[in-house]
PDB file of C-alpha atoms in Angstrom:
ATOM      1  CA  MET C 244       0.151   0.014  -0.104  1.00 72.00           C
ATOM      2  CA  THR C 245       1.319   3.289  -0.785  1.00 75.00           C
ATOM      3  CA  ALA C 246       1.483   6.551   1.170  1.00 75.00           C
ATOM      4  CA  PRO C 247      -1.519   8.452   1.667  1.00 76.00           C
ATOM      5  CA  THR C 248      -1.296  12.193  -0.674  1.00 87.00           C
ATOM      6  CA  ASP C 249      -3.075  14.075   2.382  1.00 94.00           C
ATOM      7  CA  SER C 250      -4.012  13.114   6.123  1.00 96.00           C
ATOM      8  CA  GLY C 251      -5.119  14.733   9.347  1.00 97.00           C
ATOM      9  CA  TYR C 252      -7.838  14.552  11.946  1.00 98.00           C
ATOM     10  CA  ALA C 253     -11.221  16.033  11.808  1.00 97.00           C
ATOM     11  CA  PRO C 254     -13.716  16.685  14.897  1.00 96.00           C
ATOM     12  CA  ALA C 255     -16.616  13.967  14.897  1.00 96.00           C
ATOM     13  CA  ASN C 256     -18.897  14.194  18.122  1.00 94.00           C
ATOM     14  CA  GLY C 257     -15.942  14.767  20.447  1.00 96.00           C
ATOM     15  CA  VAL C 258     -13.868  12.574  18.619  1.00 97.00           C
ATOM     16  CA  GLU C 259     -10.442  13.608  16.952  1.00 98.00           C
ATOM     17  CA  MET C 260     -11.206  11.015  14.190  1.00 98.00           C
ATOM     18  CA  TYR C 261      -8.163  10.488  11.898  1.00 98.00           C
ATOM     19  CA  TRP C 262      -8.415   9.972   7.844  1.00 98.00           C
ATOM     20  CA  GLU C 263      -6.064   9.652   5.261  1.00 97.00           C
ATOM     21  CA  SER C 264      -6.734  10.336   1.479  1.00 97.00           C
ATOM     22  CA  ARG C 265      -5.667   8.985  -1.790  1.00 96.00           C
ATOM     23  CA  GLY C 266      -6.842   9.606  -5.117  1.00 95.00           C
ATOM     24  CA  ASP C 267      -8.340  12.673  -6.402  1.00 94.00           C
ATOM     25  CA  GLY C 268     -11.933  13.407  -8.207  1.00 93.00           C
ATOM     26  CA  GLY C 269     -15.196  11.701  -8.776  1.00 94.00           C
ATOM     27  CA  VAL C 270     -17.438  11.688  -5.364  1.00 97.00           C
ATOM     28  CA  PRO C 271     -15.277  10.878  -1.936  1.00 97.00           C
ATOM     29  CA  LEU C 272     -15.279   7.553  -1.107  1.00 98.00           C
ATOM     30  CA  ILE C 273     -15.102   6.767   2.855  1.00 98.00           C
ATOM     31  CA  VAL C 274     -13.667   3.446   3.950  1.00 98.00           C
ATOM     32  CA  THR C 275     -13.889   2.235   7.682  1.00 98.00           C
ATOM     33  CA  HIS C 276     -12.363  -0.728   8.908  1.00 98.00           C
ATOM     34  CA  GLY C 277     -13.583  -3.845  10.739  1.00 97.00           C
ATOM     35  CA  GLY C 278     -13.194  -4.319  14.512  1.00 97.00           C
ATOM     36  CA  PHE C 279      -9.609  -3.866  15.987  1.00 97.00           C
ATOM     37  CA  GLY C 280      -8.364  -2.521  12.627  1.00 96.00           C
ATOM     38  CA  GLN C 281      -6.793   0.493  10.880  1.00 97.00           C
ATOM     39  CA  ALA C 282      -6.659   1.804   7.341  1.00 96.00           C
ATOM     40  CA  SER C 283      -3.524  -0.020   6.719  1.00 94.00           C
ATOM     41  CA  THR C 284      -5.923  -3.405   7.294  1.00 94.00           C
ATOM     42  CA  PHE C 285      -7.600  -2.857   3.618  1.00 96.00           C
ATOM     43  CA  GLY C 286      -4.186  -3.446   2.310  1.00 93.00           C
ATOM     44  CA  ALA C 287      -3.562  -2.662  -1.613  1.00 95.00           C
ATOM     45  CA  LEU C 288      -7.724  -2.130  -2.102  1.00 97.00           C
ATOM     46  CA  LEU C 289      -7.059   1.133  -1.054  1.00 97.00           C
ATOM     47  CA  ASP C 290      -4.753   2.189  -4.131  1.00 96.00           C
ATOM     48  CA  GLU C 291      -6.611  -0.070  -6.458  1.00 96.00           C
ATOM     49  CA  LEU C 292     -10.076   1.806  -5.416  1.00 97.00           C
ATOM     50  CA  ALA C 293      -7.954   5.136  -5.526  1.00 96.00           C
ATOM     51  CA  LYS C 294      -6.804   5.204  -9.253  1.00 95.00           C
ATOM     52  CA  ARG C 295     -10.577   6.416 -10.224  1.00 93.00           C
ATOM     53  CA  ARG C 296     -11.222   8.915  -7.279  1.00 96.00           C
ATOM     54  CA  ARG C 297     -10.754  10.124  -3.761  1.00 97.00           C
ATOM     55  CA  VAL C 298     -10.273   7.348  -1.145  1.00 98.00           C
ATOM     56  CA  ILE C 299     -10.306   8.409   2.213  1.00 98.00           C
ATOM     57  CA  ALA C 300      -9.687   5.948   5.079  1.00 98.00           C
ATOM     58  CA  ILE C 301     -10.952   6.704   8.660  1.00 98.00           C
ATOM     59  CA  GLU C 302     -10.057   5.082  11.701  1.00 98.00           C
ATOM     60  CA  LEU C 303     -13.087   4.863  14.558  1.00 98.00           C
ATOM     61  CA  GLN C 304     -13.031   5.742  18.177  1.00 98.00           C
ATOM     62  CA  GLY C 305     -10.161   3.914  19.810  1.00 97.00           C
ATOM     63  CA  HIS C 306      -8.992   2.386  17.046  1.00 98.00           C
ATOM     64  CA  GLY C 307      -5.571   3.215  15.350  1.00 97.00           C
ATOM     65  CA  HIS C 308      -4.527   6.654  15.494  1.00 98.00           C
ATOM     66  CA  THR C 309      -7.980   7.866  16.917  1.00 98.00           C
ATOM     67  CA  ALA C 310      -7.858   8.388  20.595  1.00 97.00           C
ATOM     68  CA  ASP C 311     -10.426   6.512  22.738  1.00 97.00           C
ATOM     69  CA  ILE C 312     -12.995   9.187  24.476  1.00 97.00           C
ATOM     70  CA  GLU C 313     -15.195   8.208  27.598  1.00 96.00           C
ATOM     71  CA  ARG C 314     -18.004   6.578  25.679  1.00 97.00           C
ATOM     72  CA  PRO C 315     -19.156   3.267  24.865  1.00 97.00           C
ATOM     73  CA  PHE C 316     -19.170   1.680  21.543  1.00 98.00           C
ATOM     74  CA  THR C 317     -22.591   1.529  19.653  1.00 98.00           C
ATOM     75  CA  PHE C 318     -22.816   1.359  16.040  1.00 98.00           C
ATOM     76  CA  GLU C 319     -25.739   4.652  15.965  1.00 98.00           C
ATOM     77  CA  ALA C 320     -22.776   6.697  17.526  1.00 98.00           C
ATOM     78  CA  PHE C 321     -20.298   5.476  14.884  1.00 98.00           C
ATOM     79  CA  GLY C 322     -22.620   6.384  12.061  1.00 98.00           C
ATOM     80  CA  ASP C 323     -23.201   9.870  13.557  1.00 98.00           C
ATOM     81  CA  ASP C 324     -19.248  10.306  13.776  1.00 98.00           C
ATOM     82  CA  ILE C 325     -18.984   9.278  10.358  1.00 98.00           C
ATOM     83  CA  ALA C 326     -21.550  11.822   9.482  1.00 98.00           C
ATOM     84  CA  ALA C 327     -20.012  14.287  11.161  1.00 98.00           C
ATOM     85  CA  LEU C 328     -16.429  13.783   9.436  1.00 98.00           C
ATOM     86  CA  ILE C 329     -18.043  13.989   6.072  1.00 98.00           C
ATOM     87  CA  GLU C 330     -19.421  17.333   7.003  1.00 97.00           C
ATOM     88  CA  ALA C 331     -16.142  18.554   9.056  1.00 97.00           C
ATOM     89  CA  LEU C 332     -14.067  18.330   5.742  1.00 97.00           C
ATOM     90  CA  GLU C 333     -16.882  19.887   3.592  1.00 96.00           C
ATOM     91  CA  LEU C 334     -17.127  16.702   1.414  1.00 96.00           C
ATOM     92  CA  GLY C 335     -21.148  17.137   0.349  1.00 95.00           C
ATOM     93  CA  ARG C 336     -22.432  14.076  -0.433  1.00 96.00           C
ATOM     94  CA  ALA C 337     -20.193  10.907  -0.299  1.00 98.00           C
ATOM     95  CA  ASP C 338     -20.064   7.011  -1.120  1.00 98.00           C
ATOM     96  CA  LEU C 339     -19.139   4.629   2.081  1.00 98.00           C
ATOM     97  CA  LEU C 340     -17.206   1.406   2.186  1.00 98.00           C
ATOM     98  CA  GLY C 341     -17.261  -0.337   5.013  1.00 98.00           C
ATOM     99  CA  ARG C 342     -16.143  -3.901   6.355  1.00 98.00           C
ATOM    100  CA  SER C 343     -17.627  -5.909   9.157  1.00 98.00           C
ATOM    101  CA  LEU C 344     -18.048  -3.722  12.486  1.00 98.00           C
ATOM    102  CA  GLY C 345     -17.055  -0.754   9.944  1.00 98.00           C
ATOM    103  CA  ALA C 346     -20.015  -1.824   7.995  1.00 98.00           C
ATOM    104  CA  GLY C 347     -22.318  -1.336  10.828  1.00 98.00           C
ATOM    105  CA  ALA C 348     -21.118   1.959  11.086  1.00 98.00           C
ATOM    106  CA  THR C 349     -21.701   2.237   7.925  1.00 98.00           C
ATOM    107  CA  LEU C 350     -25.457   0.960   7.618  1.00 98.00           C
ATOM    108  CA  ARG C 351     -25.980   3.447  10.409  1.00 98.00           C
ATOM    109  CA  ALA C 352     -24.675   6.346   8.665  1.00 98.00           C
ATOM    110  CA  ALA C 353     -26.809   5.693   5.845  1.00 98.00           C
ATOM    111  CA  ILE C 354     -29.869   5.240   7.779  1.00 98.00           C
ATOM    112  CA  GLN C 355     -29.381   8.126  10.120  1.00 98.00           C
ATOM    113  CA  HIS C 356     -28.144  10.867   7.233  1.00 98.00           C
ATOM    114  CA  PRO C 357     -29.474   9.570   4.442  1.00 98.00           C
ATOM    115  CA  ASP C 358     -28.767  13.150   2.804  1.00 98.00           C
ATOM    116  CA  LEU C 359     -25.277  13.326   3.006  1.00 98.00           C
ATOM    117  CA  ILE C 360     -24.937   9.603   1.285  1.00 98.00           C
ATOM    118  CA  ARG C 361     -24.875   9.256  -2.755  1.00 98.00           C
ATOM    119  CA  SER C 362     -24.333   5.242  -2.193  1.00 98.00           C
ATOM    120  CA  PHE C 363     -22.700   2.923  -0.009  1.00 98.00           C
ATOM    121  CA  SER C 364     -21.642  -0.834   0.257  1.00 98.00           C
ATOM    122  CA  LEU C 365     -20.970  -3.355   3.011  1.00 98.00           C
ATOM    123  CA  LEU C 366     -18.347  -6.103   3.363  1.00 98.00           C
ATOM    124  CA  SER C 367     -19.650  -9.174   5.140  1.00 98.00           C
ATOM    125  CA  PHE C 368     -22.236  -7.879   7.732  1.00 98.00           C
ATOM    126  CA  PRO C 369     -25.761  -8.435   8.401  1.00 98.00           C
ATOM    127  CA  CYS C 370     -28.758  -6.663   8.945  1.00 98.00           C
ATOM    128  CA  ARG C 371     -30.174  -8.699  11.649  1.00 98.00           C
ATOM    129  CA  ARG C 372     -27.732  -9.719  14.732  1.00 98.00           C
ATOM    130  CA  ASP C 373     -28.872 -13.266  14.219  1.00 97.00           C
ATOM    131  CA  GLY C 374     -27.880 -13.147  10.654  1.00 98.00           C
ATOM    132  CA  TRP C 375     -24.077 -14.369  12.035  1.00 98.00           C
ATOM    133  CA  LEU C 376     -23.865 -18.117  11.681  1.00 98.00           C
ATOM    134  CA  PRO C 377     -24.134 -19.550  15.398  1.00 97.00           C
ATOM    135  CA  ASP C 378     -20.368 -20.588  15.570  1.00 97.00           C
ATOM    136  CA  VAL C 379     -19.555 -16.705  14.867  1.00 98.00           C
ATOM    137  CA  LEU C 380     -22.087 -15.377  17.685  1.00 98.00           C
ATOM    138  CA  GLU C 381     -20.709 -17.832  19.790  1.00 97.00           C
ATOM    139  CA  GLY C 382     -17.088 -16.448  18.973  1.00 96.00           C
ATOM    140  CA  MET C 383     -18.337 -13.208  19.584  1.00 97.00           C
ATOM    141  CA  SER C 384     -19.645 -13.810  23.619  1.00 96.00           C
ATOM    142  CA  HIS C 385     -15.893 -14.353  24.626  1.00 96.00           C
ATOM    143  CA  VAL C 386     -14.371 -11.156  23.138  1.00 97.00           C
ATOM    144  CA  ASN C 387     -13.111  -9.173  26.072  1.00 97.00           C
ATOM    145  CA  SER C 388     -10.168  -8.367  27.755  1.00 97.00           C
ATOM    146  CA  SER C 389      -9.884 -11.992  29.066  1.00 97.00           C
ATOM    147  CA  LEU C 390      -8.298 -12.683  25.601  1.00 96.00           C
ATOM    148  CA  PHE C 391      -5.590  -9.734  25.746  1.00 96.00           C
ATOM    149  CA  GLU C 392      -2.769 -12.170  26.195  1.00 96.00           C
ATOM    150  CA  GLN C 393      -3.836 -14.057  23.179  1.00 94.00           C
ATOM    151  CA  MET C 394      -4.629 -10.871  21.245  1.00 94.00           C
ATOM    152  CA  SER C 395      -1.021  -9.306  22.411  1.00 95.00           C
ATOM    153  CA  ARG C 396       0.224 -11.739  20.033  1.00 95.00           C
ATOM    154  CA  SER C 397      -1.637 -10.763  16.872  1.00 95.00           C
ATOM    155  CA  THR C 398      -0.823  -8.575  14.320  1.00 95.00           C
ATOM    156  CA  LEU C 399      -3.690  -6.684  14.907  1.00 94.00           C
ATOM    157  CA  TYR C 400      -1.743  -5.611  18.458  1.00 96.00           C
ATOM    158  CA  ALA C 401       1.331  -4.859  16.631  1.00 96.00           C
ATOM    159  CA  ASP C 402       0.070  -2.592  14.274  1.00 96.00           C
ATOM    160  CA  TRP C 403      -2.406  -0.848  17.063  1.00 96.00           C
ATOM    161  CA  LEU C 404       1.030  -0.254  19.303  1.00 96.00           C
ATOM    162  CA  ALA C 405       2.621   1.134  16.385  1.00 96.00           C
ATOM    163  CA  VAL C 406       0.573   4.012  15.606  1.00 96.00           C
ATOM    164  CA  ALA C 407      -1.807   4.648  18.644  1.00 96.00           C
ATOM    165  CA  PRO C 408      -1.848   8.234  20.315  1.00 95.00           C
ATOM    166  CA  ASN C 409      -1.278   6.522  23.828  1.00 94.00           C
ATOM    167  CA  PRO C 410       0.353   2.894  23.038  1.00 93.00           C
ATOM    168  CA  ASP C 411      -0.653   1.815  26.843  1.00 95.00           C
ATOM    169  CA  PRO C 412      -1.704  -1.695  27.026  1.00 96.00           C
ATOM    170  CA  GLU C 413      -4.877  -1.144  29.655  1.00 96.00           C
ATOM    171  CA  ILE C 414      -6.178   0.876  26.827  1.00 96.00           C
ATOM    172  CA  PHE C 415      -6.215  -1.807  24.205  1.00 97.00           C
ATOM    173  CA  ARG C 416      -7.796  -3.706  27.012  1.00 97.00           C
ATOM    174  CA  THR C 417     -10.679  -1.170  27.240  1.00 97.00           C
ATOM    175  CA  LEU C 418     -10.869  -1.450  23.100  1.00 97.00           C
ATOM    176  CA  MET C 419     -11.644  -5.523  23.755  1.00 98.00           C
ATOM    177  CA  ASP C 420     -14.120  -4.797  26.828  1.00 98.00           C
ATOM    178  CA  ARG C 421     -15.951  -1.808  24.466  1.00 98.00           C
ATOM    179  CA  THR C 422     -15.538  -4.084  21.341  1.00 98.00           C
ATOM    180  CA  GLY C 423     -17.262  -7.175  23.125  1.00 98.00           C
ATOM    181  CA  ALA C 424     -20.045  -4.923  24.634  1.00 98.00           C
ATOM    182  CA  LEU C 425     -21.066  -3.837  21.283  1.00 98.00           C
ATOM    183  CA  LEU C 426     -21.042  -7.487  19.656  1.00 98.00           C
ATOM    184  CA  ALA C 427     -23.326  -8.773  22.329  1.00 97.00           C
ATOM    185  CA  ARG C 428     -25.945  -5.807  21.902  1.00 97.00           C
ATOM    186  CA  PRO C 429     -29.021  -7.400  20.096  1.00 97.00           C
ATOM    187  CA  PHE C 430     -29.971  -5.285  16.641  1.00 98.00           C
ATOM    188  CA  ASP C 431     -32.791  -5.734  14.017  1.00 98.00           C
ATOM    189  CA  TRP C 432     -32.405  -2.865  11.266  1.00 98.00           C
ATOM    190  CA  SER C 433     -34.775  -4.632   8.779  1.00 98.00           C
ATOM    191  CA  GLU C 434     -37.431  -2.040   8.757  1.00 98.00           C
ATOM    192  CA  GLU C 435     -34.827   0.695   8.210  1.00 98.00           C
ATOM    193  CA  VAL C 436     -33.066  -1.195   5.610  1.00 98.00           C
ATOM    194  CA  ALA C 437     -36.306  -1.559   3.525  1.00 98.00           C
ATOM    195  CA  ALA C 438     -36.861   1.860   3.463  1.00 98.00           C
ATOM    196  CA  LEU C 439     -33.050   3.290   2.394  1.00 98.00           C
ATOM    197  CA  PRO C 440     -33.410   5.526  -0.438  1.00 97.00           C
ATOM    198  CA  MET C 441     -29.979   5.023  -2.109  1.00 98.00           C
ATOM    199  CA  PRO C 442     -28.263   2.277  -4.026  1.00 98.00           C
ATOM    200  CA  LEU C 443     -26.944  -0.322  -1.803  1.00 98.00           C
ATOM    201  CA  LEU C 444     -23.877  -2.876  -2.441  1.00 98.00           C
ATOM    202  CA  LEU C 445     -23.868  -6.089  -0.163  1.00 98.00           C
ATOM    203  CA  VAL C 446     -20.654  -8.186  -0.667  1.00 98.00           C
ATOM    204  CA  TYR C 447     -20.138 -11.605   1.002  1.00 98.00           C
ATOM    205  CA  GLY C 448     -17.656 -14.080   0.383  1.00 98.00           C
ATOM    206  CA  ASP C 449     -18.698 -17.670  -0.447  1.00 97.00           C
ATOM    207  CA  ALA C 450     -17.476 -18.991   2.832  1.00 98.00           C
ATOM    208  CA  ASP C 451     -18.387 -15.833   4.863  1.00 98.00           C
ATOM    209  CA  SER C 452     -19.546 -15.588   8.568  1.00 98.00           C
ATOM    210  CA  ILE C 453     -23.115 -14.511   7.791  1.00 97.00           C
ATOM    211  CA  ALA C 454     -25.618 -17.377   7.147  1.00 95.00           C
ATOM    212  CA  PRO C 455     -26.075 -17.619   3.471  1.00 96.00           C
ATOM    213  CA  ALA C 456     -29.992 -17.496   3.782  1.00 97.00           C
ATOM    214  CA  HIS C 457     -29.653 -14.401   5.996  1.00 98.00           C
ATOM    215  CA  VAL C 458     -27.797 -12.705   3.102  1.00 98.00           C
ATOM    216  CA  ALA C 459     -30.561 -13.354   0.444  1.00 97.00           C
ATOM    217  CA  GLU C 460     -33.486 -12.099   3.263  1.00 97.00           C
ATOM    218  CA  PHE C 461     -30.966  -8.932   3.366  1.00 98.00           C
ATOM    219  CA  PHE C 462     -31.164  -8.436  -0.656  1.00 98.00           C
ATOM    220  CA  ALA C 463     -34.760  -9.213  -0.786  1.00 98.00           C
ATOM    221  CA  LEU C 464     -35.232  -6.174   2.039  1.00 98.00           C
ATOM    222  CA  LEU C 465     -33.672  -4.018  -0.789  1.00 98.00           C
ATOM    223  CA  GLY C 466     -36.597  -5.363  -3.565  1.00 97.00           C
ATOM    224  CA  GLY C 467     -33.638  -7.884  -4.824  1.00 96.00           C
ATOM    225  CA  GLY C 468     -34.890 -11.182  -6.235  1.00 91.00           C
ATOM    226  CA  ALA C 469     -38.598  -9.900  -6.616  1.00 91.00           C
ATOM    227  CA  CYS C 470     -38.631 -11.010 -10.322  1.00 93.00           C
ATOM    228  CA  ASP C 471     -36.460 -11.447 -13.283  1.00 93.00           C
ATOM    229  CA  ALA C 472     -34.698  -8.430 -14.910  1.00 93.00           C
ATOM    230  CA  GLY C 473     -35.833  -9.394 -18.300  1.00 93.00           C
ATOM    231  CA  TRP C 474     -33.366  -9.836 -21.367  1.00 93.00           C
ATOM    232  CA  ASP C 475     -32.802  -6.142 -21.859  1.00 94.00           C
ATOM    233  CA  ASP C 476     -32.576  -5.776 -17.836  1.00 93.00           C
ATOM    234  CA  ALA C 477     -35.319  -3.473 -18.234  1.00 92.00           C
ATOM    235  CA  ARG C 478     -37.302  -4.960 -15.102  1.00 93.00           C
ATOM    236  CA  ARG C 479     -34.569  -5.181 -12.612  1.00 91.00           C
ATOM    237  CA  PRO C 480     -36.566  -4.643  -9.333  1.00 92.00           C
ATOM    238  CA  THR C 481     -33.901  -2.863  -7.642  1.00 92.00           C
ATOM    239  CA  GLN C 482     -30.557  -0.433  -7.970  1.00 95.00           C
ATOM    240  CA  SER C 483     -29.163  -2.357  -4.979  1.00 97.00           C
ATOM    241  CA  GLN C 484     -26.773  -5.412  -6.307  1.00 98.00           C
ATOM    242  CA  LEU C 485     -25.320  -8.464  -4.462  1.00 98.00           C
ATOM    243  CA  ALA C 486     -21.922  -9.731  -5.124  1.00 98.00           C
ATOM    244  CA  ILE C 487     -20.840 -13.503  -3.980  1.00 98.00           C
ATOM    245  CA  LEU C 488     -17.051 -13.139  -4.268  1.00 98.00           C
ATOM    246  CA  PRO C 489     -15.736 -17.113  -4.751  1.00 97.00           C
ATOM    247  CA  LYS C 490     -12.905 -18.668  -2.666  1.00 96.00           C
ATOM    248  CA  ALA C 491     -13.243 -15.710   0.041  1.00 97.00           C
ATOM    249  CA  ASN C 492     -14.413 -15.378   3.893  1.00 97.00           C
ATOM    250  CA  HIS C 493     -15.258 -12.823   6.375  1.00 97.00           C
ATOM    251  CA  TYR C 494     -11.545 -12.509   7.078  1.00 96.00           C
ATOM    252  CA  ASP C 495      -9.672 -12.207   3.759  1.00 96.00           C
ATOM    253  CA  ILE C 496     -12.365 -10.631   1.559  1.00 97.00           C
ATOM    254  CA  VAL C 497     -10.370  -7.219   0.746  1.00 97.00           C
ATOM    255  CA  GLU C 498      -7.929  -9.402  -0.575  1.00 96.00           C
ATOM    256  CA  ALA C 499     -10.506 -11.244  -2.678  1.00 96.00           C
ATOM    257  CA  PRO C 500      -9.379 -11.020  -6.395  1.00 93.00           C
ATOM    258  CA  GLY C 501     -12.036  -9.007  -8.213  1.00 93.00           C
ATOM    259  CA  LEU C 502     -13.375  -7.514  -5.419  1.00 98.00           C
ATOM    260  CA  ALA C 503     -11.974  -3.823  -6.597  1.00 97.00           C
ATOM    261  CA  GLY C 504     -13.691  -4.295  -9.690  1.00 97.00           C
ATOM    262  CA  VAL C 505     -17.359  -4.799  -8.311  1.00 98.00           C
ATOM    263  CA  LEU C 506     -16.759  -1.558  -5.770  1.00 98.00           C
ATOM    264  CA  ASP C 507     -15.815   0.442  -8.985  1.00 97.00           C
ATOM    265  CA  ARG C 508     -18.513  -0.898 -11.279  1.00 96.00           C
ATOM    266  CA  PHE C 509     -20.884   0.196  -8.526  1.00 98.00           C
ATOM    267  CA  PHE C 510     -19.843   3.217  -7.475  1.00 97.00           C
ATOM    268  CA  GLU C 511     -19.095   4.632 -10.940  1.00 88.00           C
TER     269      GLU C 511
END
C-alpha cells in the first residue's frame, strides 16, 4: 500500500477522528475498517480504488491513530461520527464502504444521515444480529479483555501499538471490552434497511460468517430477487446489488481478486 497523499484529524462528536486520503476526483469514498483494525488493514484495495477517485480511509473511536473517549461503542454513535467527518471535511455527498464492524457503522450512517450519502457498500455484515452464523455468535460472546494475552501476539495488536496515540496495553484492553459489549448487543434494522433511499451493494465471501439465507433476506429487503430482470435488464427490480466472491471469507474478503472491480462498477 502506498502512502496517503494527505492525512489529518477531524472533529466528530467529541472524537478527533484520524483520516487519510488517496487519489482525487469523483465522489469521495469513505472507507471504514473492521473491529480492532485501522486504515492499513485494507491493504492494496485502497490504492486500487484510488486510481479512479478520492478515497478517504478513517479510523473509528479507539482504533489506530484515533484516541478513545469516555463513550461506549455503539453503531449509532459510529454512524453519527462518520456523518460528522463528512461535514467537517466539507465533502458534500459521499459514497461509503465499510467492512464487518465498520460496515455496521456505515449502515447506521446511511440510515441516520441519508442526505449525506449517495450510495454505499457493506462487506460481510448482516442487518440483524442473528444473521451471523451460530459459531460466530458464540465466538463473539468471548470477546473481552480476558483474551488480551492471546490478542497481544497478533498482527492487529502490533499494528495498533505502532500508531496509537497512547500505546498503553490497558487502553487496548478497554478497546477489547467495548468491542465485546458492542458485538453482544442485539439489533434488527430490517425495517430501516427496507426504507433506504440510496443504492446499496452487499458483498460476501462464499465461506462468509453470515448465513447464506440471511444474505438472501437482506437483499430481498432492498428489492432484490423480486422478479426476473428481463433480457434487456429493463425489469431489474432494484438499483441495489449483491456480490458473492468465490474462495473468500469474512477475514480475507478485502484481498479477494475482483473486489476492486465489483466496487468500481457499483460506484461509477
